[in-house]
Every structure is written in structure tokens, then in C-alpha cells.
XYZ file of C-alpha atoms in Angstrom:
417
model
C 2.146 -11.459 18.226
C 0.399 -8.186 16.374
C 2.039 -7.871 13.721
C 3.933 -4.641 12.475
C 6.483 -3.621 9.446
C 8.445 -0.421 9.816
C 11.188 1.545 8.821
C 12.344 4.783 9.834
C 13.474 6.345 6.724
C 15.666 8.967 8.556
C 18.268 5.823 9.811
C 19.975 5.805 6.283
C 20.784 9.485 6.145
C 21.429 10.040 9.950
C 24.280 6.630 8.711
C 25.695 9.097 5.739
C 25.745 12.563 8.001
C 28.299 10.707 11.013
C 30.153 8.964 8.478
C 31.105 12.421 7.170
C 31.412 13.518 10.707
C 33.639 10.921 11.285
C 35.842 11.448 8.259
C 36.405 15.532 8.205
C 37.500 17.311 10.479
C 35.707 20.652 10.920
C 34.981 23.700 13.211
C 31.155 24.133 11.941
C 28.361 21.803 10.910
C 26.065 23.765 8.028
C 22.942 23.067 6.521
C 22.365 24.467 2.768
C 18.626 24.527 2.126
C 16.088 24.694 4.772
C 13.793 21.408 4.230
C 11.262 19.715 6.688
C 13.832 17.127 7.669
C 16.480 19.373 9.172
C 14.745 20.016 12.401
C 14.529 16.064 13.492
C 18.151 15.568 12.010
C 19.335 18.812 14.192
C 17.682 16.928 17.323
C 19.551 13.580 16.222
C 22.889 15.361 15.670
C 22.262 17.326 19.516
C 22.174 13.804 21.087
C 25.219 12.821 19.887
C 26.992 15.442 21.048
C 27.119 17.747 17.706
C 25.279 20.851 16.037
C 24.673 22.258 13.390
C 25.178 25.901 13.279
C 22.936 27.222 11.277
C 20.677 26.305 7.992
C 21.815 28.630 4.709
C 19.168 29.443 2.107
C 18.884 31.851 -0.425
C 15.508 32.511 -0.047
C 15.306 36.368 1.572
C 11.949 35.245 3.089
C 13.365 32.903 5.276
C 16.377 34.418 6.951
C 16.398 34.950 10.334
C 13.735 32.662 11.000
C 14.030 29.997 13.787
C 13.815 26.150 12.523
C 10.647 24.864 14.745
C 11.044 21.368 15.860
C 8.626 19.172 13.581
C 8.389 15.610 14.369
C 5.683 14.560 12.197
C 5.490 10.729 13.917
C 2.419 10.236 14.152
C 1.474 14.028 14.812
C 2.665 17.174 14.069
C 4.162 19.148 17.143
C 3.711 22.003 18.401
C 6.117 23.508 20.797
C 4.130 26.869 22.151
C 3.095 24.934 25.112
C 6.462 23.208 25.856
C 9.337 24.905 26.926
C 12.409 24.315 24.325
C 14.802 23.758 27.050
C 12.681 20.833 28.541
C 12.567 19.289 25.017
C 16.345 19.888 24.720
C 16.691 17.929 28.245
C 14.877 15.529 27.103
C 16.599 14.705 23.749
C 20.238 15.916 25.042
C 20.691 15.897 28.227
C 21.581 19.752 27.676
C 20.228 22.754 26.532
C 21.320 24.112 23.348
C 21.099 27.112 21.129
C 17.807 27.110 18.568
C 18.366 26.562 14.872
C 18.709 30.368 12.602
C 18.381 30.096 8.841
C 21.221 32.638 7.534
C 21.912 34.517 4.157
C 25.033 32.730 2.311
C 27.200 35.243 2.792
C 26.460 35.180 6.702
C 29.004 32.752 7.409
C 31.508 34.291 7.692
C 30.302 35.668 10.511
C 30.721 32.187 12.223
C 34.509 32.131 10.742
C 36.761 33.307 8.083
C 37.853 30.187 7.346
C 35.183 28.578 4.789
C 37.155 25.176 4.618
C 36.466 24.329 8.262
C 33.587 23.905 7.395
C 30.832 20.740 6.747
C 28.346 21.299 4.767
C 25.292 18.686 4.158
C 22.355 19.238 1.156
C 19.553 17.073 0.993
C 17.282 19.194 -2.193
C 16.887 18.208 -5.541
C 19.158 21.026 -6.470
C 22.416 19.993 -4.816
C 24.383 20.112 -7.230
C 23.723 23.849 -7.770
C 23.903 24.531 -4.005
C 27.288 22.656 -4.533
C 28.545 25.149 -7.305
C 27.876 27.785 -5.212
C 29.795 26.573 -2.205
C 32.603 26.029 -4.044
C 32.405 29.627 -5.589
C 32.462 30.846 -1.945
C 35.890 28.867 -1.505
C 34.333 25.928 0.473
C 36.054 22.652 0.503
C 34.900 20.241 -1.852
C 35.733 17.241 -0.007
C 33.363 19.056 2.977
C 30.052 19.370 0.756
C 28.090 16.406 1.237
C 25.247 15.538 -0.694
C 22.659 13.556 0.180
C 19.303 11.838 -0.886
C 16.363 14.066 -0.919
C 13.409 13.315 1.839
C 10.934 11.815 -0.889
C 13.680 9.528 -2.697
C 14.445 8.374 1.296
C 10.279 7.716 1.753
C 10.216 6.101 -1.636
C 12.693 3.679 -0.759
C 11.625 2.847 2.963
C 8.092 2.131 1.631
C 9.573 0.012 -1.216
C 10.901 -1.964 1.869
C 8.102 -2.030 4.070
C 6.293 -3.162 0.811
C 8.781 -5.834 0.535
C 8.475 -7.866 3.707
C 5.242 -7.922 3.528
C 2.832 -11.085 2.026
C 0.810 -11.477 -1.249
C -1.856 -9.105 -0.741
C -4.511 -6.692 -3.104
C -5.518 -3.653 -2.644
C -9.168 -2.630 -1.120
C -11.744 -0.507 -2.209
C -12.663 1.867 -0.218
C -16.235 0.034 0.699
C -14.251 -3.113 1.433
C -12.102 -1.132 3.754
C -14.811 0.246 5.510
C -16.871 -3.032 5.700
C -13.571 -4.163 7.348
C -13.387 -1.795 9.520
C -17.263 -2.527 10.635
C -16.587 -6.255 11.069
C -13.923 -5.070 13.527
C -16.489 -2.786 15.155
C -18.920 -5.831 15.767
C -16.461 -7.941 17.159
C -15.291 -5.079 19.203
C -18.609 -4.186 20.797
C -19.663 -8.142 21.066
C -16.839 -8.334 23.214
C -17.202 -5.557 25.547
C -21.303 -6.248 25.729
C -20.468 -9.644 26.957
C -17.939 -8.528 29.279
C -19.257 -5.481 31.090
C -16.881 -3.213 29.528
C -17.416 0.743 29.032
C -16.891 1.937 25.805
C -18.227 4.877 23.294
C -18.190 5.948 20.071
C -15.679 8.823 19.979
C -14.664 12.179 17.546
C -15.695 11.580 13.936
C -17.443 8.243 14.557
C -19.713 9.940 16.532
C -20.525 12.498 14.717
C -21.019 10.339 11.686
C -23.645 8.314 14.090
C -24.994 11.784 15.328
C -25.321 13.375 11.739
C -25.408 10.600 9.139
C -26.157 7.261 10.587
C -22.763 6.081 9.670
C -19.933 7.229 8.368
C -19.342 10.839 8.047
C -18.881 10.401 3.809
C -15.418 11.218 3.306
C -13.876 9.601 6.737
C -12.347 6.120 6.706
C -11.584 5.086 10.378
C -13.369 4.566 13.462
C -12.287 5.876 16.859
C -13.452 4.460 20.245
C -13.353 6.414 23.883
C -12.776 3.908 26.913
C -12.665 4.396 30.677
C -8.825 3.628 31.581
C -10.346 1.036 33.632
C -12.171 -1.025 31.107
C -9.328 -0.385 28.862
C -7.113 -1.837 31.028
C -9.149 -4.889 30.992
C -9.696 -5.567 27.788
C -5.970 -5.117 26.349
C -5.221 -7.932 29.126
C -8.273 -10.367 28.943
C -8.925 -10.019 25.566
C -7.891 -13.081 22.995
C -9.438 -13.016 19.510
C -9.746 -16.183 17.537
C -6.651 -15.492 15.236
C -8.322 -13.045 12.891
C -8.407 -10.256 15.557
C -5.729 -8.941 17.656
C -5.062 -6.220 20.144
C -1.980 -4.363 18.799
C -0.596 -2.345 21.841
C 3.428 -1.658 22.787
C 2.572 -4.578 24.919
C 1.978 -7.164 22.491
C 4.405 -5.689 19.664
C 7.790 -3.467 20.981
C 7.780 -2.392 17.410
C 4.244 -0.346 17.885
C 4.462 3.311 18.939
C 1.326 5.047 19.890
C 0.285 4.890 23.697
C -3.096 3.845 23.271
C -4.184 0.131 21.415
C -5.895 -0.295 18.305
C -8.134 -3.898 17.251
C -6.801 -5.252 14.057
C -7.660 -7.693 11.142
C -4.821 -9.916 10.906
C -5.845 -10.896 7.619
C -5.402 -7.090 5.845
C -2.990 -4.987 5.950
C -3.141 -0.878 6.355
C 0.049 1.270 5.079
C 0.735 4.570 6.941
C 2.693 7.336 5.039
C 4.520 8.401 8.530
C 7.030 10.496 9.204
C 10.094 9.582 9.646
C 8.498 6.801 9.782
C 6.410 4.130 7.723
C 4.496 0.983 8.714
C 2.663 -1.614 8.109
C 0.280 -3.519 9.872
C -3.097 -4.731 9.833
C -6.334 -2.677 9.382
C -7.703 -1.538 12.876
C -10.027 1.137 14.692
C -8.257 2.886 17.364
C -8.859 2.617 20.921
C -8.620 5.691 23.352
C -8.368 5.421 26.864
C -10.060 8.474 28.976
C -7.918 9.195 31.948
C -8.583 11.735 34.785
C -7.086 15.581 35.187
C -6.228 16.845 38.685
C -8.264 19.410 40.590
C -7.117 22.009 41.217
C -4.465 22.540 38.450
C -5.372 24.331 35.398
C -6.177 22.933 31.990
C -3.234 24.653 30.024
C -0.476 23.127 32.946
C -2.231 19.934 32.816
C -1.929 19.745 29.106
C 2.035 21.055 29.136
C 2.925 18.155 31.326
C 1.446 15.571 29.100
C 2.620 16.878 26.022
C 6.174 16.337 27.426
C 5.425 12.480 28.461
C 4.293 12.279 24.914
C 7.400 13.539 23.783
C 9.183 11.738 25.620
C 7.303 8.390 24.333
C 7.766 9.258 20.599
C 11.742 10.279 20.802
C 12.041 6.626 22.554
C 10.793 5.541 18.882
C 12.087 8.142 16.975
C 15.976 7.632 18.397
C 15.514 3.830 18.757
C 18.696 2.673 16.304
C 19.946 6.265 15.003
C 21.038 7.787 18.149
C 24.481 6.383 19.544
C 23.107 6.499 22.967
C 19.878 4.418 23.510
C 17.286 6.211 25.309
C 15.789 4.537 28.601
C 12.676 2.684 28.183
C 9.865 4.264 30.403
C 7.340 3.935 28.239
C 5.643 1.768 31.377
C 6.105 4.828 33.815
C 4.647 7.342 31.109
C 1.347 5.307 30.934
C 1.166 5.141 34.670
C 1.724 8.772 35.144
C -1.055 9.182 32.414
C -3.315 6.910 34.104
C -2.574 7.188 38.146
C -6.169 9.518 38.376
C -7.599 6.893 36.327
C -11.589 7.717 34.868
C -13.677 6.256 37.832
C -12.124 8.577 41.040
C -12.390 11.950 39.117
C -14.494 14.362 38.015
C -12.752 15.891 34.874
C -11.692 13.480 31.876
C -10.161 13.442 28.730
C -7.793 11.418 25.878
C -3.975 11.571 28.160
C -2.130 9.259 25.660
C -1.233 11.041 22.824
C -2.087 14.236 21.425
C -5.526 14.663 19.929
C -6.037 17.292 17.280
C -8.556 19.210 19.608
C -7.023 18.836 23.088
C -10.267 18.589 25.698
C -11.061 18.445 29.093
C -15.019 17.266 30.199
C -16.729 16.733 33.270
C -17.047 12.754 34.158
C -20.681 13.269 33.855
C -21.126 13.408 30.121
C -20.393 9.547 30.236
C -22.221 8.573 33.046
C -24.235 6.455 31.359
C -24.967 5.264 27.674
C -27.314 5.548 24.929
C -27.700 3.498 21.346
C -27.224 5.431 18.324
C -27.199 4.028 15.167
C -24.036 3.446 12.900
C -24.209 1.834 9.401
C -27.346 -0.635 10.033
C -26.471 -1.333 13.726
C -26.554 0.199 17.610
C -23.232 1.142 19.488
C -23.063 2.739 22.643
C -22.512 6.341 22.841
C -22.108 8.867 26.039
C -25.849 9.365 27.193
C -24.675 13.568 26.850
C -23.032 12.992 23.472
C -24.415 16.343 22.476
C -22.614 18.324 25.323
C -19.510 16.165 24.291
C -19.468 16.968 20.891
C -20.051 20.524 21.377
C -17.262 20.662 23.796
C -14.414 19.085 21.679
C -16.131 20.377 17.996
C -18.441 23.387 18.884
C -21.067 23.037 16.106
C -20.814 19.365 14.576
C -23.853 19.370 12.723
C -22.200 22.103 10.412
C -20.529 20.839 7.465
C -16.666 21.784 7.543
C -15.834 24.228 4.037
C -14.886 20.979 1.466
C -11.395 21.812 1.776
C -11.290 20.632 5.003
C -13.497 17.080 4.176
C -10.041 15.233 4.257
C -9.657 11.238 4.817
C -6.428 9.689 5.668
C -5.867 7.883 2.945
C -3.969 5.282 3.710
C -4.038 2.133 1.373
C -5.280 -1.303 2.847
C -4.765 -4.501 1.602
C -6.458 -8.231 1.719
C -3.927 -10.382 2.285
C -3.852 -13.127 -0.285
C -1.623 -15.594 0.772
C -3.534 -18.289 3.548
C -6.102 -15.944 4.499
């Protein structure tokens, strides 16, 4: 089996926040000091039949704002094209009220009565937020203070670290000679077997612009017809130093698309809430078809829901009291039921991509060679009209502060490799 280490670094304070729950009894649930983590911890809370009332900060800036859901794993979302109440469905069962960040002395507009309420910190400054409570008349006993979101990471990654074998760190050429050797054994495969595939977003433009690898990027990304996709996470077997990694061949994995690994490395991802391990890998996207008919913008609000549905399968899996149904199968069919061949509009259905697009069929009608770091890979015979269409202008160099890489460390595994 593909192997993966994880840990979602939100189950140890989600345990802490309904042990005080459990313990106090209370008329409000407060947060002091709005941080990134309240918004998935609100979410949490809302499944198990609690809320939190509002957030308090003393930061004049902030009050009155609304506390935008932000699950961060693997992407950031954005709700604008998904209706809050769906979401709350979807993670409660019930609507509920959105999150308000409030002035201190604003709560006593939810009751007189300071000692009925819970309070929970998570900051580096706690213990003055604690001070201040008390000052206010709050009940000691009902301030609870708890680790701060980078001594929670810290700790999960020391674990993830931990379970993991003997192993040394790459260089950055090693990684991406790694990730090459994958490539080859990749394409090999699909040449011998008939199967569609293209390079896809910044691998293709590094073919398009530099021959290789656009300088400062550090993964390769692959476009497949559903159909040929299909095929190859079933029929193919590597000979123990490759391996597809899909939800099929590890529960434990939790994007909705397949990525080809090197079992003998090992690739660390700073998620959010959670972190993982497994080995280094290009990713695999399968192109699925849109509907006639329907616009773009519906299209895309539809999907963005399965997806959210997939990831809070993940991100509630152990920290929620009630398990969430599995339908991670009926997701992927509903993504897939146009499939590539029968239509005549295309696109990425199984996650969200940072540029969402739609193209016509067309552009990948056929294939031509370009050339990537010394050898030939397919590419979509209209790559040009594809690039444009997801980039605009990709032979213009984005300003530097946008020439980002992910980052992520990769290992050689030393032990029997």
C-alpha cells in the first residue's frame, strides 16, 4: 500500500476545548483573540452541537468583521461562490448564525452575567488576555488557555517526523531529478499503453518557455482524460519503487485526484490542519466534462461544494463526535458521469485549481512533443490556446514576488533503499 504519515494538528486542541465543555457549565462559548484557527474550530464546535458566540479582540480594526471560513487543507477557500447555509448543511446538519468579532466590552450585550461564560485563548499573549478577563469579573476557572497554532504544527510535524524511517534531506537538483525519473516512468507507461496524457499548468509552461523547469518551480503536474485516468490508477503496478497513491490505494490520502510516487523518498507537506508525509510524486489531474447548457459560474458552485464536502470527510475524520458518511465514491462519480470523451467543454473537476477553467475538448484533440529537461512529453497539439486560456500571457515573467516554489522538504530514504 502507498504509503502516507499524517496528523491533523487541530485533534489535540479540539480534545482540550470539549473537555472544558464538558466540565463548566456555561450560557456562552467566547473566543479572545481572533487567529486563523478559530474559523475551522467554530465549524468543529457547530457539528457537535455548540457555538461560539462571538470572537473578542482588542484590535478596533477588526470589530464587526465576519470570521470567513478558512480551511487551508490543501487549499485555501473561498466562500463567494458557495452559499454559507449549504456549507453549514453540510458540516451541521443546520444552519447557523456567522461568526462577529466584538469589542471587550460588547459582551455584555450577550449577558450581564460574565461568569456564565467560557472563554478559550489560543495567542502567545494569554496570559495577558487572561488578566484582562478577570479584570472584567470573568470566572477564572472559565478562561481556558490553550497552545498556540505554531507550538500545535511544531509538535504534529515532530510526530510525523517521528514515524517515519532513516532518511536525508535532498537538494533541490536531486529532488527535481527525482521528480524526472518519475516523469519517465510515467510517460513509458502510458506510451506503451495507449494512454492520453499532457503536460499541464506550470510544467507546461516551463516546456513552452524554458525547456524545462520554469527556474523557481519544483513539481510537475499532468492533465489526463478521465478515461485514461481511470485506467491507469487500476492497471497500473510499478515494480516496488513506484506507486499510484490515490484514496483508493491509501484511506489515509485526501486529494481527489492520484499522484505517482517514489517509494524510496519521502516529501513533507506543511498542511493545514494538517501535515503529511509521503513519498515524492508529480500529481495527476483528471479532465472531466461540463454540461451544456449550464453556465460556467453554476457549474463551478456545484463542484466547489462536492469538494467541500470531500475535504470536511478528512478534516472531521476523528475530531467530530459524529462521523461523517463516506461518499467520497459518489463525489468522484458525480465529477466524472460527463466524463472527457462525450463532451465538448473540459476542465480539472476534482479539486480546486488556483485558476478555475473551462476549454473546448478541441484543444486536446491531439498531441504534440515539446521538450522538457533533455527529453519529449506529450503536450495538447493547441497548448498555446490552453495556456492563454487558464494564464493569459505565459510567456511574461510574473513580478519576482510572485516566483514562489512550494517548498516542501524531500528526503532519500536511507534505511533499505
Amino acid at each position: 500500500m502507498a504509503e502516507i504519515i499524517s496528523a491533523n494538528y487541530y485533534q489535540a486542541i479540539m480534545k482540550r476545548i470539549r473537555q472544558a465543555i464538558a466540565e463548566n457549565a456555561f450560557e456562552h462559548i467566547m473566543w479572545f483573540g481572533d487567529c486563523h484557527m478559530v474559523s475551522l474550530i467554530y465549524d468543529y464546535l457547530a457539528a457537535d452541537g455548540h457555538l461560539i458566540t462571538a470572537v473578542i479582540d482588542n484590535d478596533p480594526s477588526k470589530q464587526g468583521q465576519v470570521i470567513e471560513r478558512n480551511w487551508c487543507m490543501p487549499f485555501t477557500f473561498g466562500y463567494t461562490k458557495t452559499d454559507k447555509e449549504q456549507v453549514d448543511l453540510l458540516v451541521a446538519g443546520r444552519t447557523f448564525p456567522s461568526l462577529r468579532i466584538i469589542a471587550p466590552g460588547r459582551i455584555f450585550h450577550y449577558t450581564q452575567n460574565i461568569r456564565q461564560i467560557l472563554f478559550f485563548t489560543s495567542s502567545y499573549r494569554s496570559h495577558e488576555m487572561r488578566r484582562q478577563l478577570l479584570s472584567m469579573g470573568a470566572d477564572p476557572c472559565k478562561i481556558i488557555e490553550l497552545p498556540t497554532e505554531q507550538e500545535l504544527w511544531e509538535d504534529a510535524c515532530r510526530h510525523v517526523h517521528s514515524l517515519t524511517e532513516s532518511k536525508r534531506q535532498m537538494e533541490p537538483a536531486e529532488h527535481k531529478e527525482t521528480l524526472l525519473s518519475i516523469l519517465a516512468e510515467f510517460a513509458g507507461y502510458c506510451e506503451a499503453n495507449h494512454l492520453r496524457y499532457y503536460l499541464a499548468y506550470g510544467t507546461l509552461i516551463g516546456a513552452v518557455r524554458h525547456k524545462g523547469f520554469i527556474p523557481w518551480d519544483d513539481d510537475i503536474d499532468i492533465l489526463m482524460p478521465a478515461e485514461d485516468y481511470g485506467k491507469f490508477i487500476r492497471q497500473y503496478r510499478g515494480n516496488g519503487k513506484y506507486e499510484v497513491l490515490d484514496y483508493t490505494t491509501n484511506d489515509d490520502y485526501f486529494f481527489p485526484f492520484a499522484k505517482l510516487t517514489d517509494n524510496g523518498t519521502y516529501l513533507h507537506h506543511f498542511g493545514c490542519p494538517i501535515t503529511w508525509m509521503q513519498g515524492t510524486y508529480i500529481d495527476l489531474f483528471p479532465m472531466s466534462g461540463f454540461e451544456n447548457g449550464i453556465c460556467f459560474e453554476e457549474q463551478w458552485k456545484h463542484h466547489t461544494l462536492l469538494d467541500v464536502k470531500w475535504y470536511w470527510y478528512y478534516l472531521s475524520k476523528g475530531i467530530t463526535s459524529h462521523a461523517v458518511k463516506d461518499c467520497r465514491s459518489e463525489i468522484l462519480m458525480e465529477k466524472h458521469k460527463i466524463g472527457f470523451d462525450h463532451a465538448d467543454y473540459v476542465g480539472v473537476l476534482t479539486t480546486i485549481p488556483a485558476k478555475p477553467w473551462m476549454l473546448r475538448k478541441e484543444i486536446f484533440a491531439d498531441v504534440c512533443k515539446l521538450p522538457f529537461e533533455g527529453r519529449l512529453y506529450n503536450a495538447p497539439v493547441d497548448y498555446d490556446r490552453y495556456l492563454r486560456g487558464v494564464y493569459g500571457d505565459y510567456m511574461k515573467l510574473p513580478p519576482e514576488e510572485e516566483q514562489r516554489i512550494h517548498g516542501f522538504p524531500s528526503y532519500r530514504r536511507m534505511t533499505g533503499k
